Amino acid sequence: MSTSEPSGIDESVQAELIRLRESIDNIDAAVVHMLAERFKCTQQVGHLKARHHLPPADPAREARQIARLRELAQSAKLDPGFAEKLLNFIIAEVIRHHETIADKEQVRP
């Protein structure tokens, strides 16, 4: 984050802007840490699926999760379409990880 701000901004406005940006930075850090925890869990799922020869993707589960997240987003006053796009992005990454794990598991003796 740049510390340079346009000159001429009222000090109280500047202070509020800094306070809000610090909150945003803290929230961003929390989001990254939560995503890291989520991916730790999905990695475990990927290993379990690979060991039991289950497919990397589970379209029924994904559809349920998308519907669930859309409802949560709506109740949180967040655009459900945005929440769906975000979850689809995450799901695609999870499936990619699961495919990689499955490929590695097949190579093991």
Coordinates of N, CA, C and O in Angstrom, one line a residue, residues 43-56 97-106 108:
Q43 N -6.7 -30.6 0.2 CA -5.5 -31.4 -0.1 C -5.8 -32.8 0.5 O -5.5 -33.8 -0.1
Q44 N -6.2 -32.8 1.8 CA -6.5 -34.1 2.4 C -7.6 -34.9 1.7 O -7.5 -36.1 1.5
V45 N -8.6 -34.1 1.2 CA -9.7 -34.8 0.4 C -9.1 -35.3 -0.8 O -9.4 -36.5 -1.2
G46 N -8.2 -34.6 -1.5 CA -7.6 -35.1 -2.7 C -6.8 -36.4 -2.5 O -6.9 -37.3 -3.3
H47 N -6.1 -36.5 -1.4 CA -5.3 -37.7 -1.1 C -6.3 -38.8 -0.8 O -6.0 -40.0 -1.3
L48 N -7.3 -38.6 -0.1 CA -8.3 -39.6 0.2 C -9.0 -40.1 -1.1 O -9.1 -41.3 -1.4
K49 N -9.3 -39.2 -2.0 CA -10.0 -39.5 -3.3 C -9.0 -40.3 -4.1 O -9.4 -41.3 -4.7
A50 N -7.7 -39.9 -4.1 CA -6.7 -40.6 -5.0 C -6.5 -42.1 -4.4 O -6.5 -43.0 -5.2
R51 N -6.4 -42.2 -3.1 CA -6.2 -43.6 -2.6 C -7.4 -44.5 -2.9 O -7.2 -45.7 -3.0
H52 N -8.6 -43.9 -3.0 CA -9.8 -44.8 -3.2 C -10.3 -44.7 -4.6 O -11.4 -45.1 -4.9
H53 N -9.4 -44.1 -5.5 CA -9.7 -44.0 -6.9 C -11.1 -43.3 -7.2 O -11.8 -43.7 -8.1
L54 N -11.3 -42.2 -6.5 CA -12.5 -41.4 -6.7 C -12.2 -40.3 -7.6 O -11.0 -39.8 -7.7
P55 N -13.1 -39.8 -8.4 CA -12.9 -38.7 -9.3 C -12.5 -37.4 -8.6 O -13.0 -37.2 -7.5
P56 N -11.6 -36.6 -9.2 CA -11.2 -35.4 -8.6 C -12.4 -34.4 -8.4 O -12.4 -33.6 -7.5
H97 N -5.7 -29.4 -8.1 CA -4.9 -30.0 -7.1 C -5.2 -31.5 -7.0 O -4.3 -32.3 -6.9
H98 N -6.5 -31.8 -7.0 CA -6.9 -33.2 -6.9 C -6.4 -34.0 -8.1 O -5.9 -35.2 -7.9
E99 N -6.4 -33.5 -9.2 CA -5.9 -34.2 -10.4 C -4.4 -34.4 -10.3 O -3.8 -35.5 -10.6
T100 N -3.7 -33.4 -9.8 CA -2.2 -33.5 -9.6 C -1.9 -34.6 -8.5 O -1.0 -35.4 -8.7
I101 N -2.7 -34.6 -7.4 CA -2.5 -35.6 -6.4 C -2.7 -37.0 -7.0 O -2.0 -37.9 -6.7
A102 N -3.8 -37.1 -7.7 CA -4.2 -38.4 -8.3 C -3.1 -38.9 -9.2 O -2.7 -40.1 -9.2
D103 N -2.5 -38.0 -10.0 CA -1.4 -38.4 -11.0 C -0.2 -38.9 -10.2 O 0.4 -39.8 -10.6
K104 N 0.1 -38.2 -9.1 CA 1.3 -38.6 -8.3 C 1.0 -39.9 -7.6 O 1.9 -40.7 -7.5
E105 N -0.2 -40.1 -7.1 CA -0.5 -41.4 -6.5 C -0.5 -42.6 -7.4 O -0.1 -43.6 -7.0
Q106 N -0.8 -42.3 -8.7 CA -0.7 -43.4 -9.7 C 0.7 -43.8 -10.0 O 1.0 -45.0 -10.3
R108 N 3.2 -43.8 -7.8 CA 3.8 -44.5 -6.7 C 3.7 -46.0 -6.9 O 2.6 -46.5 -7.4

